[in-house]
GROMACS .gro file of C-alpha atoms in nm:
model
  126
    1GLN     CA    1  -1.450  -0.153   1.653
    2VAL     CA    2  -1.111  -0.141   1.460
    3GLN     CA    3  -0.777  -0.292   1.619
    4LEU     CA    4  -0.449  -0.197   1.482
    5VAL     CA    5  -0.114  -0.385   1.505
    6GLU     CA    6   0.196  -0.227   1.372
    7SER     CA    7   0.507  -0.405   1.266
    8GLY     CA    8   0.849  -0.357   1.109
    9GLY     CA    9   1.012  -0.129   1.348
   10GLY     CA   10   1.384  -0.184   1.410
   11LEU     CA   11   1.751  -0.025   1.423
   12VAL     CA   12   1.869   0.091   1.121
   13GLN     CA   13   2.193   0.286   0.994
   14ALA     CA   14   2.131   0.640   0.847
   15GLY     CA   15   2.046   0.660   0.489
   16GLY     CA   16   1.880   0.316   0.523
   17SER     CA   17   1.503   0.198   0.466
   18LEU     CA   18   1.248   0.032   0.659
   19ARG     CA   19   0.901  -0.073   0.569
   20LEU     CA   20   0.610  -0.054   0.861
   21ALA     CA   21   0.299  -0.245   0.851
   22CYS     CA   22  -0.034  -0.163   1.018
   23ALA     CA   23  -0.272  -0.459   1.018
   24ALA     CA   24  -0.640  -0.383   1.090
   25SER     CA   25  -0.905  -0.626   1.207
   26GLY     CA   26  -1.268  -0.544   1.099
   27ARG     CA   27  -1.467  -0.507   0.800
   28THR     CA   28  -1.472  -0.143   0.820
   29PHE     CA   29  -1.067  -0.113   0.717
   30SER     CA   30  -1.127  -0.038   0.318
   31SER     CA   31  -1.369   0.263   0.401
   32SER     CA   32  -1.139   0.424   0.676
   33VAL     CA   33  -0.874   0.699   0.624
   34MET     CA   34  -0.556   0.551   0.784
   35GLY     CA   35  -0.286   0.787   0.917
   36TRP     CA   36   0.068   0.725   1.057
   37PHE     CA   37   0.210   0.915   1.350
   38ARG     CA   38   0.538   0.941   1.549
   39GLN     CA   39   0.664   1.039   1.876
   40ALA     CA   40   1.002   1.099   1.980
   41PRO     CA   41   1.088   1.093   2.374
   42GLY     CA   42   1.035   1.438   2.511
   43LYS     CA   43   0.871   1.555   2.194
   44GLU     CA   44   0.518   1.590   2.082
   45ARG     CA   45   0.335   1.368   1.844
   46GLU     CA   46   0.411   1.456   1.475
   47PHE     CA   47   0.197   1.396   1.162
   48VAL     CA   48   0.384   1.157   0.923
   49ALA     CA   49   0.119   1.071   0.664
   50SER     CA   50  -0.242   0.988   0.584
   51THR     CA   51  -0.402   0.823   0.301
   52SER     CA   52  -0.767   0.821   0.192
   53TRP     CA   53  -1.011   0.501   0.188
   54ILE     CA   54  -0.852   0.376  -0.170
   55GLY     CA   55  -0.547   0.560  -0.165
   56ALA     CA   56  -0.633   0.819  -0.416
   57SER     CA   57  -0.540   1.108  -0.179
   58THR     CA   58  -0.231   1.094   0.059
   59ILE     CA   59  -0.063   1.371   0.240
   60TYR     CA   60   0.255   1.365   0.429
   61GLY     CA   61   0.435   1.571   0.683
   62ASP     CA   62   0.725   1.815   0.566
   63SER     CA   63   0.968   1.653   0.747
   64VAL     CA   64   0.907   1.323   0.544
   65LYS     CA   65   0.802   1.459   0.217
   66GLY     CA   66   0.998   1.289  -0.059
   67ARG     CA   67   1.154   1.021   0.164
   68PHE     CA   68   0.838   0.851   0.300
   69THR     CA   69   0.571   0.674   0.115
   70MET     CA   70   0.212   0.569   0.268
   71PHE     CA   71   0.012   0.276   0.065
   72ARG     CA   72  -0.245   0.059   0.145
   73ASP     CA   73  -0.360  -0.294   0.058
   74ASN     CA   74  -0.735  -0.317   0.118
   75ALA     CA   75  -0.746  -0.682   0.022
   76LYS     CA   76  -0.524  -0.767   0.311
   77ASN     CA   77  -0.657  -0.494   0.545
   78THR     CA   78  -0.312  -0.329   0.565
   79VAL     CA   79  -0.148   0.008   0.529
   80TYR     CA   80   0.247   0.050   0.483
   81LEU     CA   81   0.481   0.314   0.553
   82GLN     CA   82   0.793   0.289   0.336
   83MET     CA   83   1.071   0.484   0.482
   84ASN     CA   84   1.387   0.586   0.276
   85SER     CA   85   1.689   0.777   0.346
   86LEU     CA   86   1.655   0.756   0.704
   87LYS     CA   87   1.790   1.018   0.938
   88PRO     CA   88   1.874   1.005   1.303
   89GLU     CA   89   1.603   1.259   1.362
   90ASP     CA   90   1.354   1.001   1.248
   91THR     CA   91   1.388   0.817   1.565
   92ALA     CA   92   1.062   0.746   1.744
   93VAL     CA   93   0.753   0.538   1.799
   94TYR     CA   94   0.569   0.519   1.508
   95SER     CA   95   0.196   0.443   1.522
   96CYS     CA   96  -0.083   0.390   1.277
   97ALA     CA   97  -0.439   0.528   1.328
   98ALA     CA   98  -0.788   0.496   1.152
   99ARG     CA   99  -1.075   0.710   1.137
  100ARG     CA  100  -1.428   0.586   1.162
  101ARG     CA  101  -1.604   0.436   0.870
  102TYR     CA  102  -1.686   0.690   0.625
  103SER     CA  103  -1.570   0.967   0.837
  104GLY     CA  104  -1.402   1.251   0.668
  105SER     CA  105  -1.103   1.296   0.473
  106VAL     CA  106  -0.732   1.262   0.503
  107SER     CA  107  -0.619   1.454   0.840
  108SER     CA  108  -0.275   1.567   0.966
  109PHE     CA  109  -0.469   1.596   1.313
  110ALA     CA  110  -0.443   1.348   1.572
  111HIS     CA  111  -0.762   1.418   1.723
  112ALA     CA  112  -0.949   1.340   1.396
  113TYR     CA  113  -0.869   0.944   1.435
  114ASP     CA  114  -1.056   0.730   1.648
  115TYR     CA  115  -0.843   0.417   1.680
  116TRP     CA  116  -0.496   0.399   1.736
  117GLY     CA  117  -0.221   0.104   1.757
  118GLN     CA  118   0.045   0.064   2.025
  119GLY     CA  119   0.325   0.188   1.803
  120THR     CA  120   0.641   0.047   1.679
  121GLN     CA  121   1.004   0.169   1.770
  122VAL     CA  122   1.205   0.297   1.489
  123THR     CA  123   1.575   0.380   1.550
  124VAL     CA  124   1.814   0.526   1.329
  125SER     CA  125   2.174   0.538   1.416
  126SER     CA  126   2.434   0.793   1.270
   0.00000   0.00000   0.00000
């Protein structure tokens, strides 16, 4: 079982930056593909980023490419999402997710992930 706890959300002005963190429990973290998703009120869940076991492969959703960077620190069992040049449309609840150990590769599909955190609110004001 993997437990995920996000932190780092908050209120920021457009053009600003935030760094989200997702701390994972359990020994399986270093061998699990991790992902970030977001969901705004009244909208469907949206893929943000996914990174492989050692971070060698990372993919991003089209709306965040060039602005967001996902990286992981396996020694700290933590994955991060650095968000720069934030826009009001980035406002959402951001959740991290994990695939089961040694289970597949990076994925933009929410159903590919087995464990989810509670989420952290990010609000970008104009």
